[in-house]
Amino acid sequence: MSGMAWIRILVGAVWLNGALEKILNPAFPLQFEQVLLSGGFVEGAPPFLGSFVRQSILPHAEAVAQLVRFGELFLGLAFVSGLLVNPAALVSVAYSAALFLAQGGPELGSGLTAPEILTINLFVALISAAVLLSPSAKDSSLDAGIARRRPRLAPLLINRRRSHGRPQTGARGTRGRSEGTRSTR
């Protein structure tokens, strides 16, 4: 298993941890609504995001809290199992970036305090982008198995071009035994 596949699984574990915390906490929907009512995810956010939270999320806070719970569970399971990794990585980048911005974005510090540029949300967004773009992150995944059986899906699932039915060439440029040559090894 490649290093990027392990990173994919690690990101999945981060999402699963967040999901389990929320699922096992029966008060999470109410706490989520209280944080929004107190200005959390609004005050430090850019104006467009703050108004979106006020107008679209706050009126439906309980339903959004449930979506957050099970959305994080889906992301974790997708990354760990390797099923639908690319769509999960896209959602992970968008969700983590939105959380990063809603919490105020980067803080450069004052010279007396440490900068808070690389927060967990920005880190997860960046690592998720790397997983999205890396074919090796899909090694040992369910997506790789599906792509082997359905080569047309390979570009979408594992970021690899399909072979268009041509025989694969070896390291020396030969096409193997299919052309009637025999190996002497």
PDB file of C-alpha atoms in Angstrom:
ATOM      1  CA  MET A   1       0.000   0.000   0.000  1.00  0.00           C
ATOM      2  CA  SER A   2       1.386   3.395  -0.968  1.00  0.00           C
ATOM      3  CA  GLY A   3       2.046   6.271   1.389  1.00  0.00           C
ATOM      4  CA  MET A   4      -0.786   8.280  -0.163  1.00  0.00           C
ATOM      5  CA  ALA A   5      -3.199   5.420   0.485  1.00  0.00           C
ATOM      6  CA  TRP A   6      -2.231   5.561   4.165  1.00  0.00           C
ATOM      7  CA  ILE A   7      -2.774   9.330   4.142  1.00  0.00           C
ATOM      8  CA  ARG A   8      -6.233   8.759   2.619  1.00  0.00           C
ATOM      9  CA  ILE A   9      -7.045   6.347   5.451  1.00  0.00           C
ATOM     10  CA  LEU A  10      -5.726   8.817   8.043  1.00  0.00           C
ATOM     11  CA  VAL A  11      -7.973  11.588   6.699  1.00  0.00           C
ATOM     12  CA  GLY A  12     -10.852   9.118   6.853  1.00  0.00           C
ATOM     13  CA  ALA A  13     -10.036   8.428  10.505  1.00  0.00           C
ATOM     14  CA  VAL A  14     -10.164  12.172  11.235  1.00  0.00           C
ATOM     15  CA  TRP A  15     -13.627  12.384   9.640  1.00  0.00           C
ATOM     16  CA  LEU A  16     -14.813   9.248  11.463  1.00  0.00           C
ATOM     17  CA  ASN A  17     -13.615  10.684  14.773  1.00  0.00           C
ATOM     18  CA  GLY A  18     -15.586  13.880  14.195  1.00  0.00           C
ATOM     19  CA  ALA A  19     -18.673  11.950  13.120  1.00  0.00           C
ATOM     20  CA  LEU A  20     -18.600   9.610  16.104  1.00  0.00           C
ATOM     21  CA  GLU A  21     -18.262  12.542  18.519  1.00  0.00           C
ATOM     22  CA  LYS A  22     -21.375  14.105  16.998  1.00  0.00           C
ATOM     23  CA  ILE A  23     -23.390  10.881  16.655  1.00  0.00           C
ATOM     24  CA  LEU A  24     -22.693   9.774  20.231  1.00  0.00           C
ATOM     25  CA  ASN A  25     -23.639  13.200  21.605  1.00  0.00           C
ATOM     26  CA  PRO A  26     -27.466  13.372  21.696  1.00  0.00           C
ATOM     27  CA  ALA A  27     -27.302  17.101  22.481  1.00  0.00           C
ATOM     28  CA  PHE A  28     -25.266  17.925  19.347  1.00  0.00           C
ATOM     29  CA  PRO A  29     -28.157  19.395  17.276  1.00  0.00           C
ATOM     30  CA  LEU A  30     -29.130  21.757  20.105  1.00  0.00           C
ATOM     31  CA  GLN A  31     -25.494  22.694  20.759  1.00  0.00           C
ATOM     32  CA  PHE A  32     -24.983  23.337  17.054  1.00  0.00           C
ATOM     33  CA  GLU A  33     -27.984  25.671  16.979  1.00  0.00           C
ATOM     34  CA  GLN A  34     -26.790  27.500  20.112  1.00  0.00           C
ATOM     35  CA  VAL A  35     -23.339  28.063  18.599  1.00  0.00           C
ATOM     36  CA  LEU A  36     -24.954  29.511  15.473  1.00  0.00           C
ATOM     37  CA  LEU A  37     -27.301  31.733  17.515  1.00  0.00           C
ATOM     38  CA  SER A  38     -24.374  33.064  19.543  1.00  0.00           C
ATOM     39  CA  GLY A  39     -22.573  34.104  16.362  1.00  0.00           C
ATOM     40  CA  GLY A  40     -20.322  31.099  15.910  1.00  0.00           C
ATOM     41  CA  PHE A  41     -19.377  30.492  12.250  1.00  0.00           C
ATOM     42  CA  VAL A  42     -20.805  33.943  11.442  1.00  0.00           C
ATOM     43  CA  GLU A  43     -18.811  36.698  13.151  1.00  0.00           C
ATOM     44  CA  GLY A  44     -15.369  35.707  11.882  1.00  0.00           C
ATOM     45  CA  ALA A  45     -16.598  34.580   8.477  1.00  0.00           C
ATOM     46  CA  PRO A  46     -16.401  36.632   5.291  1.00  0.00           C
ATOM     47  CA  PRO A  47     -19.665  38.555   4.687  1.00  0.00           C
ATOM     48  CA  PHE A  48     -20.945  36.220   1.946  1.00  0.00           C
ATOM     49  CA  LEU A  49     -20.459  33.160   4.147  1.00  0.00           C
ATOM     50  CA  GLY A  50     -21.845  34.825   7.278  1.00  0.00           C
ATOM     51  CA  SER A  51     -25.030  35.859   5.495  1.00  0.00           C
ATOM     52  CA  PHE A  52     -25.380  32.350   4.013  1.00  0.00           C
ATOM     53  CA  VAL A  53     -25.116  30.825   7.498  1.00  0.00           C
ATOM     54  CA  ARG A  54     -27.680  33.304   8.902  1.00  0.00           C
ATOM     55  CA  GLN A  55     -30.171  32.964   6.056  1.00  0.00           C
ATOM     56  CA  SER A  56     -29.861  29.315   5.026  1.00  0.00           C
ATOM     57  CA  ILE A  57     -28.337  27.279   7.834  1.00  0.00           C
ATOM     58  CA  LEU A  58     -29.634  28.898  11.026  1.00  0.00           C
ATOM     59  CA  PRO A  59     -33.348  28.475  10.191  1.00  0.00           C
ATOM     60  CA  HIS A  60     -32.706  24.766   9.591  1.00  0.00           C
ATOM     61  CA  ALA A  61     -30.059  24.216  12.256  1.00  0.00           C
ATOM     62  CA  GLU A  62     -31.360  20.865  13.496  1.00  0.00           C
ATOM     63  CA  ALA A  63     -31.570  19.359  10.012  1.00  0.00           C
ATOM     64  CA  VAL A  64     -28.138  20.745   9.125  1.00  0.00           C
ATOM     65  CA  ALA A  65     -26.718  19.263  12.342  1.00  0.00           C
ATOM     66  CA  GLN A  66     -27.977  15.846  11.239  1.00  0.00           C
ATOM     67  CA  LEU A  67     -26.446  16.375   7.777  1.00  0.00           C
ATOM     68  CA  VAL A  68     -23.148  17.296   9.427  1.00  0.00           C
ATOM     69  CA  ARG A  69     -23.211  14.161  11.579  1.00  0.00           C
ATOM     70  CA  PHE A  70     -23.909  11.748   8.773  1.00  0.00           C
ATOM     71  CA  GLY A  71     -21.959  13.700   6.152  1.00  0.00           C
ATOM     72  CA  GLU A  72     -18.816  13.355   8.237  1.00  0.00           C
ATOM     73  CA  LEU A  73     -19.592   9.651   8.705  1.00  0.00           C
ATOM     74  CA  PHE A  74     -19.921   9.238   4.911  1.00  0.00           C
ATOM     75  CA  LEU A  75     -16.618  11.064   4.335  1.00  0.00           C
ATOM     76  CA  GLY A  76     -14.816   8.905   6.876  1.00  0.00           C
ATOM     77  CA  LEU A  77     -16.183   5.656   5.505  1.00  0.00           C
ATOM     78  CA  ALA A  78     -15.461   6.699   1.906  1.00  0.00           C
ATOM     79  CA  PHE A  79     -11.829   7.572   2.656  1.00  0.00           C
ATOM     80  CA  VAL A  80     -11.161   4.497   4.802  1.00  0.00           C
ATOM     81  CA  SER A  81     -12.862   1.988   2.487  1.00  0.00           C
ATOM     82  CA  GLY A  82     -11.707   3.644  -0.694  1.00  0.00           C
ATOM     83  CA  LEU A  83     -15.215   3.779  -2.176  1.00  0.00           C
ATOM     84  CA  LEU A  84     -16.086   7.012  -4.004  1.00  0.00           C
ATOM     85  CA  VAL A  85     -12.854   8.652  -2.845  1.00  0.00           C
ATOM     86  CA  ASN A  86     -12.825  11.413  -5.471  1.00  0.00           C
ATOM     87  CA  PRO A  87     -16.348  12.710  -4.688  1.00  0.00           C
ATOM     88  CA  ALA A  88     -15.587  12.425  -0.966  1.00  0.00           C
ATOM     89  CA  ALA A  89     -12.330  14.333  -1.427  1.00  0.00           C
ATOM     90  CA  LEU A  90     -14.158  17.121  -3.287  1.00  0.00           C
ATOM     91  CA  VAL A  91     -16.721  17.419  -0.482  1.00  0.00           C
ATOM     92  CA  SER A  92     -13.946  17.249   2.120  1.00  0.00           C
ATOM     93  CA  VAL A  93     -12.039  20.119   0.474  1.00  0.00           C
ATOM     94  CA  ALA A  94     -15.160  22.293   0.182  1.00  0.00           C
ATOM     95  CA  TYR A  95     -16.462  21.545   3.689  1.00  0.00           C
ATOM     96  CA  SER A  96     -13.076  21.984   5.378  1.00  0.00           C
ATOM     97  CA  ALA A  97     -12.387  25.224   3.503  1.00  0.00           C
ATOM     98  CA  ALA A  98     -15.830  26.571   4.452  1.00  0.00           C
ATOM     99  CA  LEU A  99     -15.200  25.715   8.116  1.00  0.00           C
ATOM    100  CA  PHE A 100     -11.763  27.334   7.908  1.00  0.00           C
ATOM    101  CA  LEU A 101     -13.276  30.547   6.527  1.00  0.00           C
ATOM    102  CA  ALA A 102     -16.261  30.479   8.915  1.00  0.00           C
ATOM    103  CA  GLN A 103     -13.883  30.314  11.856  1.00  0.00           C
ATOM    104  CA  GLY A 104     -12.102  33.455  10.724  1.00  0.00           C
ATOM    105  CA  GLY A 105      -9.531  32.146   8.276  1.00  0.00           C
ATOM    106  CA  PRO A 106      -5.802  32.539   8.923  1.00  0.00           C
ATOM    107  CA  GLU A 107      -4.578  34.576  11.868  1.00  0.00           C
ATOM    108  CA  LEU A 108      -1.062  35.916  11.489  1.00  0.00           C
ATOM    109  CA  GLY A 109      -0.412  36.513  15.183  1.00  0.00           C
ATOM    110  CA  SER A 110       0.776  39.680  16.839  1.00  0.00           C
ATOM    111  CA  GLY A 111       4.429  38.900  17.403  1.00  0.00           C
ATOM    112  CA  LEU A 112       3.546  37.921  20.960  1.00  0.00           C
ATOM    113  CA  THR A 113       1.180  35.138  19.955  1.00  0.00           C
ATOM    114  CA  ALA A 114       1.775  32.320  17.555  1.00  0.00           C
ATOM    115  CA  PRO A 115       0.184  32.514  14.107  1.00  0.00           C
ATOM    116  CA  GLU A 116      -2.748  30.206  13.485  1.00  0.00           C
ATOM    117  CA  ILE A 117      -2.495  29.703   9.777  1.00  0.00           C
ATOM    118  CA  LEU A 118      -2.456  25.912   9.504  1.00  0.00           C
ATOM    119  CA  THR A 119      -5.546  24.912  11.450  1.00  0.00           C
ATOM    120  CA  ILE A 120      -6.995  21.398  11.341  1.00  0.00           C
ATOM    121  CA  ASN A 121      -9.626  22.518   8.818  1.00  0.00           C
ATOM    122  CA  LEU A 122      -7.097  24.000   6.399  1.00  0.00           C
ATOM    123  CA  PHE A 123      -4.831  20.984   6.881  1.00  0.00           C
ATOM    124  CA  VAL A 124      -7.666  18.553   6.082  1.00  0.00           C
ATOM    125  CA  ALA A 125      -8.644  20.637   3.025  1.00  0.00           C
ATOM    126  CA  LEU A 126      -5.073  20.556   1.683  1.00  0.00           C
ATOM    127  CA  ILE A 127      -4.562  16.847   2.357  1.00  0.00           C
ATOM    128  CA  SER A 128      -7.966  16.061   0.807  1.00  0.00           C
ATOM    129  CA  ALA A 129      -6.926  17.979  -2.314  1.00  0.00           C
ATOM    130  CA  ALA A 130      -3.752  15.895  -2.480  1.00  0.00           C
ATOM    131  CA  VAL A 131      -5.807  12.692  -2.149  1.00  0.00           C
ATOM    132  CA  LEU A 132      -8.149  13.897  -4.895  1.00  0.00           C
ATOM    133  CA  LEU A 133      -5.288  14.547  -7.313  1.00  0.00           C
ATOM    134  CA  SER A 134      -3.165  11.483  -6.475  1.00  0.00           C
ATOM    135  CA  PRO A 135      -3.797   8.219  -8.314  1.00  0.00           C
ATOM    136  CA  SER A 136      -1.667   6.371  -5.733  1.00  0.00           C
ATOM    137  CA  ALA A 137      -4.075   7.459  -2.959  1.00  0.00           C
ATOM    138  CA  LYS A 138      -6.585   5.085  -4.528  1.00  0.00           C
ATOM    139  CA  ASP A 139      -4.261   2.062  -4.225  1.00  0.00           C
ATOM    140  CA  SER A 140      -5.814  -0.735  -2.163  1.00  0.00           C
ATOM    141  CA  SER A 141      -9.251   0.820  -2.476  1.00  0.00           C
ATOM    142  CA  LEU A 142     -12.645  -0.429  -3.556  1.00  0.00           C
ATOM    143  CA  ASP A 143     -12.507   2.174  -6.343  1.00  0.00           C
ATOM    144  CA  ALA A 144      -9.369   0.476  -7.757  1.00  0.00           C
ATOM    145  CA  GLY A 145     -11.190  -2.864  -7.863  1.00  0.00           C
ATOM    146  CA  ILE A 146     -14.160  -1.304  -9.632  1.00  0.00           C
ATOM    147  CA  ALA A 147     -11.853   0.434 -12.113  1.00  0.00           C
ATOM    148  CA  ARG A 148     -10.168  -2.890 -12.958  1.00  0.00           C
ATOM    149  CA  ARG A 149     -13.553  -4.435 -13.780  1.00  0.00           C
ATOM    150  CA  ARG A 150     -14.896  -1.320 -15.501  1.00  0.00           C
ATOM    151  CA  PRO A 151     -11.928   0.432 -17.183  1.00  0.00           C
ATOM    152  CA  ARG A 152     -14.139   3.240 -18.479  1.00  0.00           C
ATOM    153  CA  LEU A 153     -14.612   4.409 -14.895  1.00  0.00           C
ATOM    154  CA  ALA A 154     -10.861   4.495 -14.154  1.00  0.00           C
ATOM    155  CA  PRO A 155     -10.382   8.204 -14.966  1.00  0.00           C
ATOM    156  CA  LEU A 156     -13.226   9.152 -12.604  1.00  0.00           C
ATOM    157  CA  LEU A 157     -12.459   6.733  -9.790  1.00  0.00           C
ATOM    158  CA  ILE A 158      -8.692   6.482  -9.650  1.00  0.00           C
ATOM    159  CA  ASN A 159      -7.392   9.294 -11.902  1.00  0.00           C
ATOM    160  CA  ARG A 160      -5.763   6.913 -14.368  1.00  0.00           C
ATOM    161  CA  ARG A 161      -6.267   6.807 -18.093  1.00  0.00           C
ATOM    162  CA  ARG A 162      -7.731   3.667 -19.493  1.00  0.00           C
ATOM    163  CA  SER A 163      -5.707   1.691 -22.008  1.00  0.00           C
ATOM    164  CA  HIS A 164      -8.279   1.847 -24.871  1.00  0.00           C
ATOM    165  CA  GLY A 165      -7.917  -1.918 -25.413  1.00  0.00           C
ATOM    166  CA  ARG A 166      -4.261  -1.797 -26.455  1.00  0.00           C
ATOM    167  CA  PRO A 167      -1.946  -4.361 -24.894  1.00  0.00           C
ATOM    168  CA  GLN A 168       0.250  -2.896 -22.196  1.00  0.00           C
ATOM    169  CA  THR A 169       3.913  -2.634 -23.102  1.00  0.00           C
ATOM    170  CA  GLY A 170       6.593  -3.912 -20.790  1.00  0.00           C
ATOM    171  CA  ALA A 171       9.725  -2.168 -19.601  1.00  0.00           C
ATOM    172  CA  ARG A 172      11.571  -3.005 -22.841  1.00  0.00           C
ATOM    173  CA  GLY A 173       8.763  -1.895 -25.117  1.00  0.00           C
ATOM    174  CA  THR A 174       7.738  -5.431 -26.074  1.00  0.00           C
ATOM    175  CA  ARG A 175       4.151  -6.487 -26.088  1.00  0.00           C
ATOM    176  CA  GLY A 176       4.803  -9.830 -24.447  1.00  0.00           C
ATOM    177  CA  ARG A 177       3.694 -13.225 -25.709  1.00  0.00           C
ATOM    178  CA  SER A 178       0.643 -11.932 -27.532  1.00  0.00           C
ATOM    179  CA  GLU A 179       2.733 -11.270 -30.660  1.00  0.00           C
ATOM    180  CA  GLY A 180       4.080 -14.795 -30.859  1.00  0.00           C
ATOM    181  CA  THR A 181       7.445 -14.205 -29.146  1.00  0.00           C
ATOM    182  CA  ARG A 182       8.575 -16.391 -26.317  1.00  0.00           C
ATOM    183  CA  SER A 183      10.473 -15.313 -23.308  1.00  0.00           C
ATOM    184  CA  THR A 184      13.792 -17.061 -22.687  1.00  0.00           C
ATOM    185  CA  ARG A 185      13.720 -16.405 -18.959  1.00  0.00           C
TER     186      ARG A 185
END
